[in-house]
Amino acid sequence: LKYQSHKIFVCSWNMNLLNTYNDISAILDPMQKHDQIDIYVFGFQEVSLVGDEPRIKMYETFITNLLNGYRKNSKIVFLRHVQLGGTVSYLYIRSDLVDTGLLRDVKTLTVKLGLSGNKGAVAMTFKLKDSSFCFVSGHLTPGQNNVTERVKDYQDIMSRIRFGTSLQYSTTLDYFDYVIWFGDLNFRINLPVQDILNAVHKEDWEQLLNYDQLRAAQKEVKIFQGYSEGTITFPPTCYYLVDSNHFDISDKRYPAWCDRILYKSNSGGVIELLSYKSASIQLSRHRPVLACFSCEVKSIDQDEMGKLQHQLNDIARTLDTAVLNSHESPYPLNVENTQQSLQTTDLIHFD
């Protein structure tokens, strides 16, 4: 096997039914070296469906142009989107990876929770060279005290994400080399609102994370077993007043890190988190969260594979010959005695 690192950029943002075509360029981290990024995945929740498909298409085109405006040495192309109501994910790839067939087997699915259909998850998978990836963008049950419901949402989604034509031959998330799970997961902070605001003022993120519902459920082995999350060094991502840096604490809304990005390697491959931050867009009650990863991608050396296949074929032929010899005689084959016998026995020639 050969290994090469590829960089992946992930953005998750609850748009809060943003109903104007505002500039959303801040969803890209301007500090990133975008020419070095090979794959982009954007997961949006609460996308306004006013105009429905035109708006979905509008974001697709806008992001394509935005990405290529940051790049000089290579182009990014839009590959696929998947939608469940207002939850939409977009996949963008470096063009030469698509043109050369190094990225292939793109598949998508949706998991709807409840009757309303505004909660659930969308998932995308693909193979890059000989490594497999899956990206899951979820939108879970809201509410300060609805931890049990959120845990159940996660468990339902995990049990229903299966890629394949039948249950028997389908693949779960454990099949993929790398899984990145993100979205508005809606987990809150178990503290009184004033205590949260005081800690935010002091930028005491560790104090708040001690009461973070997602971290607590993960420690209790209820959700995200084996998943990692980067160090949170940014303020809670919701709930803000629109066009403001002030939190909206009306109607029992508490500041929280509802929006998260977690990741996992199932096969021992190396996935390294290079950055984890929020973006300063004030168009929604939520701030986008951004992560950049470096992933170790494997590729099979076809020349070495051919040599190995040739060696295996030789071994198989040798074994076949040995088996045939063992069936022709009831006595064990003694090579040394056979050679001596051939040397002392007259050969019969036929004309």
Short mmCIF file of C-alpha atoms in Angstrom, two decimals:
data_model
loop_
_atom_site.label_atom_id
_atom_site.label_comp_id
_atom_site.label_asym_id
_atom_site.label_seq_id
_atom_site.Cartn_x
_atom_site.Cartn_y
_atom_site.Cartn_z
CA LEU A 1 0.00 0.00 0.00
CA LYS A 2 0.98 3.60 -0.62
CA TYR A 3 -0.23 6.46 1.57
CA GLN A 4 -0.77 10.15 0.84
CA SER A 5 -2.31 12.90 2.96
CA HIS A 6 -5.36 14.76 1.67
CA LYS A 7 -6.98 17.77 3.29
CA ILE A 8 -10.72 18.03 3.92
CA PHE A 9 -12.68 21.13 4.95
CA VAL A 10 -16.04 20.76 6.73
CA CYS A 11 -18.55 23.51 7.53
CA SER A 12 -21.76 23.11 9.54
CA TRP A 13 -24.25 25.95 9.83
CA ASN A 14 -27.86 26.31 10.92
CA MET A 15 -29.08 29.10 8.63
CA ASN A 16 -32.16 29.77 10.73
CA LEU A 17 -34.36 30.10 7.61
CA LEU A 18 -32.22 32.87 6.18
CA ASN A 19 -34.58 34.34 3.60
CA THR A 20 -32.39 36.79 1.73
CA TYR A 21 -29.49 36.11 -0.61
CA ASN A 22 -26.87 37.58 1.69
CA ASP A 23 -23.12 37.28 1.34
CA ILE A 24 -22.17 34.12 3.22
CA SER A 25 -18.50 34.11 2.21
CA ALA A 26 -17.42 33.91 5.87
CA ILE A 27 -18.32 30.20 5.85
CA LEU A 28 -14.83 29.82 4.39
CA ASP A 29 -11.96 30.39 6.75
CA PRO A 30 -9.82 33.05 4.99
CA MET A 31 -6.81 31.89 7.03
CA GLN A 32 -6.87 28.49 5.35
CA LYS A 33 -4.48 27.67 2.52
CA HIS A 34 -7.32 26.72 0.21
CA ASP A 35 -5.07 25.57 -2.63
CA GLN A 36 -4.03 22.69 -0.37
CA ILE A 37 -7.59 21.50 0.32
CA ASP A 38 -8.87 18.62 -1.81
CA ILE A 39 -12.44 18.10 -0.54
CA TYR A 40 -15.07 20.44 0.88
CA VAL A 41 -18.27 19.36 2.63
CA PHE A 42 -20.89 21.91 3.67
CA GLY A 43 -23.81 20.89 5.88
CA PHE A 44 -26.64 23.39 6.34
CA GLN A 45 -29.68 23.08 8.58
CA GLU A 46 -32.90 25.12 8.46
CA VAL A 47 -32.32 26.20 4.88
CA SER A 48 -35.28 28.30 3.78
CA LEU A 49 -37.42 26.40 1.30
CA VAL A 50 -39.01 29.54 -0.09
CA GLY A 51 -38.42 28.99 -3.77
CA ASP A 52 -37.07 25.56 -2.72
CA GLU A 53 -34.93 24.17 -5.54
CA PRO A 54 -33.77 27.56 -6.93
CA ARG A 55 -32.40 28.45 -3.47
CA ILE A 56 -30.63 25.10 -3.12
CA LYS A 57 -29.14 25.59 -6.57
CA MET A 58 -28.21 29.17 -5.74
CA TYR A 59 -26.09 28.09 -2.76
CA GLU A 60 -24.46 25.38 -4.88
CA THR A 61 -23.35 27.93 -7.50
CA PHE A 62 -22.37 30.57 -4.96
CA ILE A 63 -20.12 28.18 -3.05
CA THR A 64 -18.50 26.89 -6.25
CA ASN A 65 -17.56 30.42 -7.27
CA LEU A 66 -16.49 31.30 -3.73
CA LEU A 67 -14.16 28.30 -3.48
CA ASN A 68 -12.50 28.89 -6.81
CA GLY A 69 -12.00 32.53 -5.97
CA TYR A 70 -9.64 31.41 -3.18
CA ARG A 71 -7.66 29.01 -5.39
CA LYS A 72 -4.87 29.61 -7.89
CA ASN A 73 -3.36 26.23 -8.78
CA SER A 74 -6.39 23.96 -9.14
CA LYS A 75 -10.15 24.12 -9.52
CA ILE A 76 -12.94 22.80 -7.33
CA VAL A 77 -16.06 21.27 -8.88
CA PHE A 78 -19.46 20.59 -7.35
CA LEU A 79 -20.18 16.87 -7.25
CA ARG A 80 -23.38 16.15 -5.34
CA HIS A 81 -25.91 17.44 -2.86
CA VAL A 82 -28.36 15.56 -0.63
CA GLN A 83 -31.44 17.10 0.97
CA LEU A 84 -33.97 16.24 3.67
CA GLY A 85 -36.31 19.19 4.04
CA GLY A 86 -34.19 22.10 5.23
CA THR A 87 -31.15 19.92 5.96
CA VAL A 88 -28.81 19.99 2.96
CA SER A 89 -25.21 18.85 2.41
CA TYR A 90 -22.98 19.76 -0.53
CA LEU A 91 -19.86 17.95 -1.74
CA TYR A 92 -17.08 19.72 -3.66
CA ILE A 93 -13.92 18.04 -4.98
CA ARG A 94 -10.65 19.06 -6.58
CA SER A 95 -11.37 18.65 -10.28
CA ASP A 96 -8.41 16.41 -11.17
CA LEU A 97 -9.44 13.83 -8.54
CA VAL A 98 -12.74 13.46 -10.38
CA ASP A 99 -11.26 13.59 -13.89
CA THR A 100 -8.74 10.83 -13.15
CA GLY A 101 -11.30 8.61 -11.42
CA LEU A 102 -9.46 8.71 -8.09
CA LEU A 103 -12.71 9.73 -6.40
CA ARG A 104 -15.59 7.36 -7.12
CA ASP A 105 -18.59 5.45 -5.76
CA VAL A 106 -20.46 8.51 -4.48
CA LYS A 107 -23.68 7.57 -2.66
CA THR A 108 -26.21 9.47 -0.56
CA LEU A 109 -29.11 8.72 1.74
CA THR A 110 -31.50 10.47 4.12
CA VAL A 111 -32.90 9.50 7.52
CA LYS A 112 -36.16 11.19 8.50
CA LEU A 113 -37.11 11.44 12.17
CA GLY A 114 -40.72 11.90 13.21
CA LEU A 115 -43.68 12.91 11.09
CA SER A 116 -42.77 16.52 10.39
CA GLY A 117 -39.55 15.64 8.56
CA ASN A 118 -37.65 18.70 9.75
CA LYS A 119 -35.29 16.63 11.92
CA GLY A 120 -33.05 13.78 10.86
CA ALA A 121 -29.84 13.37 8.92
CA VAL A 122 -28.34 13.26 5.45
CA ALA A 123 -25.26 11.22 4.59
CA MET A 124 -22.74 11.05 1.74
CA THR A 125 -20.11 8.43 1.06
CA PHE A 126 -17.33 8.02 -1.51
CA LYS A 127 -14.02 6.34 -2.08
CA LEU A 128 -10.89 8.42 -2.55
CA LYS A 129 -8.29 6.10 -4.07
CA ASP A 130 -8.72 3.04 -1.83
CA SER A 131 -9.96 4.77 1.35
CA SER A 132 -13.67 5.15 2.11
CA PHE A 133 -15.33 8.19 3.68
CA CYS A 134 -18.75 8.94 5.12
CA PHE A 135 -20.08 12.37 6.11
CA VAL A 136 -23.23 12.60 8.23
CA SER A 137 -24.99 15.92 8.81
CA GLY A 138 -27.72 15.80 11.46
CA HIS A 139 -30.36 18.02 13.01
CA LEU A 140 -31.55 16.65 16.35
CA THR A 141 -34.39 17.47 18.75
CA PRO A 142 -34.15 20.96 20.33
CA GLY A 143 -34.94 21.97 23.91
CA GLN A 144 -32.79 22.55 26.97
CA ASN A 145 -33.98 19.43 28.79
CA ASN A 146 -34.51 17.02 25.87
CA VAL A 147 -31.24 15.12 26.23
CA THR A 148 -32.94 11.72 26.17
CA GLU A 149 -34.69 12.60 22.91
CA ARG A 150 -31.43 13.73 21.32
CA VAL A 151 -29.66 10.54 22.35
CA LYS A 152 -32.51 8.52 20.85
CA ASP A 153 -32.33 10.59 17.64
CA TYR A 154 -28.64 9.78 17.34
CA GLN A 155 -29.20 6.09 17.99
CA ASP A 156 -32.06 5.92 15.48
CA ILE A 157 -29.96 7.61 12.81
CA MET A 158 -27.02 5.28 13.44
CA SER A 159 -29.24 2.20 13.17
CA ARG A 160 -30.81 3.39 9.93
CA ILE A 161 -27.74 4.54 8.03
CA ARG A 162 -27.14 1.59 5.74
CA PHE A 163 -25.76 1.82 2.23
CA GLY A 164 -26.77 -1.10 0.03
CA THR A 165 -29.65 -2.73 -1.77
CA SER A 166 -30.58 -5.12 1.03
CA LEU A 167 -30.24 -5.33 4.79
CA GLN A 168 -28.06 -8.42 4.48
CA TYR A 169 -25.50 -6.79 2.21
CA SER A 170 -25.71 -3.19 3.42
CA THR A 171 -22.87 -1.31 5.07
CA THR A 172 -23.08 0.63 8.33
CA LEU A 173 -20.87 3.52 9.43
CA ASP A 174 -18.37 1.06 10.92
CA TYR A 175 -17.49 -0.06 7.39
CA PHE A 176 -15.95 3.26 6.34
CA ASP A 177 -12.32 4.12 6.96
CA TYR A 178 -13.25 7.63 8.07
CA VAL A 179 -16.51 9.08 9.40
CA ILE A 180 -17.18 12.76 10.07
CA TRP A 181 -20.43 13.51 11.97
CA PHE A 182 -21.60 17.12 12.23
CA GLY A 183 -24.59 19.40 12.37
CA ASP A 184 -26.95 21.18 14.73
CA LEU A 185 -26.92 18.43 17.34
CA ASN A 186 -28.73 20.72 19.79
CA PHE A 187 -26.95 19.59 22.97
CA ARG A 188 -26.96 22.29 25.64
CA ILE A 189 -25.12 23.33 28.81
CA ASN A 190 -26.56 22.24 32.16
CA LEU A 191 -26.09 25.51 34.00
CA PRO A 192 -28.30 28.49 34.86
CA VAL A 193 -28.23 31.09 32.12
CA GLN A 194 -26.46 33.70 34.23
CA ASP A 195 -23.66 31.25 35.09
CA ILE A 196 -23.24 30.54 31.38
CA LEU A 197 -23.08 34.25 30.54
CA ASN A 198 -20.53 34.86 33.29
CA ALA A 199 -18.30 32.06 31.99
CA VAL A 200 -18.64 33.36 28.42
CA HIS A 201 -17.57 36.80 29.59
CA LYS A 202 -14.45 35.23 31.15
CA GLU A 203 -13.96 32.97 28.10
CA ASP A 204 -13.87 30.07 30.54
CA TRP A 205 -14.76 27.45 27.98
CA GLU A 206 -13.49 24.55 30.10
CA GLN A 207 -15.90 25.46 32.90
CA LEU A 208 -18.82 25.38 30.47
CA LEU A 209 -17.69 22.15 28.82
CA ASN A 210 -17.77 20.43 32.19
CA TYR A 211 -21.56 20.80 31.96
CA ASP A 212 -21.89 20.15 28.22
CA GLN A 213 -24.63 17.61 27.53
CA LEU A 214 -22.91 16.06 24.52
CA ARG A 215 -19.66 15.46 26.41
CA ALA A 216 -21.60 13.98 29.35
CA ALA A 217 -23.59 11.59 27.12
CA GLN A 218 -20.39 10.57 25.34
CA LYS A 219 -18.72 9.73 28.66
CA GLU A 220 -21.74 7.62 29.57
CA VAL A 221 -21.17 5.68 26.31
CA LYS A 222 -24.58 6.62 24.97
CA ILE A 223 -23.44 8.43 21.82
CA PHE A 224 -20.41 8.93 19.57
CA GLN A 225 -18.38 5.99 20.85
CA GLY A 226 -14.85 6.21 19.49
CA TYR A 227 -15.41 9.71 18.05
CA SER A 228 -13.13 12.65 18.78
CA GLU A 229 -13.79 16.38 18.83
CA GLY A 230 -11.29 19.19 18.70
CA THR A 231 -10.58 21.51 21.59
CA ILE A 232 -13.32 24.15 21.73
CA THR A 233 -11.71 27.58 21.96
CA PHE A 234 -14.63 29.65 20.65
CA PRO A 235 -17.84 30.99 22.25
CA PRO A 236 -21.10 29.02 22.20
CA THR A 237 -22.50 28.93 18.68
CA CYS A 238 -26.10 29.84 19.58
CA TYR A 239 -28.45 31.51 20.40
CA TYR A 240 -27.58 34.98 19.12
CA LEU A 241 -29.68 37.95 18.19
CA VAL A 242 -29.52 38.29 14.40
CA ASP A 243 -27.02 40.96 13.25
CA SER A 244 -25.52 41.03 16.74
CA ASN A 245 -22.86 39.45 18.93
CA HIS A 246 -25.27 39.40 21.88
CA PHE A 247 -27.04 36.25 22.98
CA ASP A 248 -30.80 35.96 22.85
CA ILE A 249 -31.81 34.60 26.28
CA SER A 250 -35.53 35.18 25.87
CA ASP A 251 -37.98 32.29 25.85
CA LYS A 252 -35.64 30.15 28.01
CA ARG A 253 -32.92 30.04 25.34
CA TYR A 254 -29.50 29.39 26.84
CA PRO A 255 -26.18 29.88 25.01
CA ALA A 256 -24.75 26.52 23.96
CA TRP A 257 -22.48 24.72 21.51
CA CYS A 258 -25.36 23.23 19.55
CA ASP A 259 -23.26 23.03 16.38
CA ARG A 260 -20.48 20.44 16.43
CA ILE A 261 -18.08 18.44 14.26
CA LEU A 262 -16.83 15.02 15.41
CA TYR A 263 -14.69 12.46 13.61
CA LYS A 264 -13.53 8.85 13.74
CA SER A 265 -11.12 6.45 12.06
CA ASN A 266 -12.43 2.88 11.87
CA SER A 267 -9.44 1.23 10.19
CA GLY A 268 -6.49 2.68 12.07
CA GLY A 269 -5.82 5.29 9.40
CA VAL A 270 -4.56 8.67 10.54
CA ILE A 271 -7.01 11.57 10.63
CA GLU A 272 -5.58 14.75 12.11
CA LEU A 273 -7.64 17.79 13.04
CA LEU A 274 -5.77 20.87 11.82
CA SER A 275 -8.24 23.54 12.94
CA TYR A 276 -11.61 23.86 14.68
CA LYS A 277 -13.28 27.24 14.96
CA SER A 278 -16.46 29.24 14.46
CA ALA A 279 -17.12 31.91 11.84
CA SER A 280 -18.38 35.40 12.61
CA ILE A 281 -21.50 35.44 10.44
CA GLN A 282 -24.33 37.35 12.15
CA LEU A 283 -27.09 36.43 9.68
CA SER A 284 -28.50 33.63 11.84
CA ARG A 285 -29.04 32.76 15.50
CA HIS A 286 -26.24 30.21 14.97
CA ARG A 287 -22.58 30.69 14.14
CA PRO A 288 -21.07 28.30 11.57
CA VAL A 289 -18.43 25.87 12.81
CA LEU A 290 -15.47 25.03 10.58
CA ALA A 291 -12.97 22.19 10.72
CA CYS A 292 -10.02 21.23 8.56
CA PHE A 293 -8.60 17.69 8.56
CA SER A 294 -5.62 15.89 7.12
CA CYS A 295 -6.44 12.27 6.27
CA GLU A 296 -4.05 9.47 5.37
CA VAL A 297 -5.43 8.00 2.14
CA LYS A 298 -4.29 4.60 0.95
CA SER A 299 -3.84 3.39 -2.60
CA ILE A 300 -3.00 -0.09 -3.76
CA ASP A 301 0.24 -0.38 -5.76
CA GLN A 302 -1.03 -2.19 -8.86
CA ASP A 303 2.47 -3.35 -9.92
CA GLU A 304 3.10 -4.90 -6.51
CA MET A 305 -0.40 -6.35 -6.54
CA GLY A 306 0.33 -7.99 -9.89
CA LYS A 307 3.55 -9.53 -8.57
CA LEU A 308 1.76 -10.81 -5.48
CA GLN A 309 -1.01 -12.30 -7.60
CA HIS A 310 1.60 -14.09 -9.75
CA GLN A 311 3.26 -15.51 -6.64
CA LEU A 312 -0.08 -16.69 -5.29
CA ASN A 313 -0.89 -18.37 -8.60
CA ASP A 314 2.46 -20.22 -8.48
CA ILE A 315 1.76 -21.37 -4.94
CA ALA A 316 -1.72 -22.51 -5.95
CA ARG A 317 -0.33 -24.57 -8.86
CA THR A 318 2.26 -26.18 -6.57
CA LEU A 319 -0.42 -27.09 -4.05
CA ASP A 320 -2.65 -28.51 -6.80
CA THR A 321 0.23 -30.72 -8.00
CA ALA A 322 0.93 -31.95 -4.48
CA VAL A 323 -2.73 -32.80 -3.97
CA LEU A 324 -2.88 -34.71 -7.26
CA ASN A 325 0.24 -36.70 -6.35
CA SER A 326 -1.18 -37.58 -2.95
CA HIS A 327 -4.31 -38.99 -4.63
CA GLU A 328 -2.42 -41.06 -7.23
CA SER A 329 -0.53 -43.18 -4.69
CA PRO A 330 -1.64 -44.61 -1.34
CA TYR A 331 1.94 -44.09 -0.14
CA PRO A 332 3.58 -40.79 0.78
CA LEU A 333 5.63 -39.25 -2.00
CA ASN A 334 9.36 -39.55 -1.19
CA VAL A 335 11.22 -37.30 -3.59
CA GLU A 336 14.68 -38.61 -2.70
CA ASN A 337 13.75 -42.30 -3.19
CA THR A 338 11.96 -41.49 -6.44
CA GLN A 339 15.05 -39.78 -7.88
CA GLN A 340 17.27 -42.75 -6.91
CA SER A 341 14.78 -45.16 -8.51
CA LEU A 342 14.85 -43.25 -11.78
CA GLN A 343 18.65 -43.45 -11.86
CA THR A 344 18.78 -47.27 -11.41
CA THR A 345 15.85 -48.38 -13.53
CA ASP A 346 16.09 -49.06 -17.28
CA LEU A 347 13.68 -46.90 -19.22
CA ILE A 348 11.38 -48.59 -21.76
CA HIS A 349 11.34 -46.88 -25.15
CA PHE A 350 8.50 -47.22 -27.63
CA ASP A 351 9.14 -46.88 -31.35
#
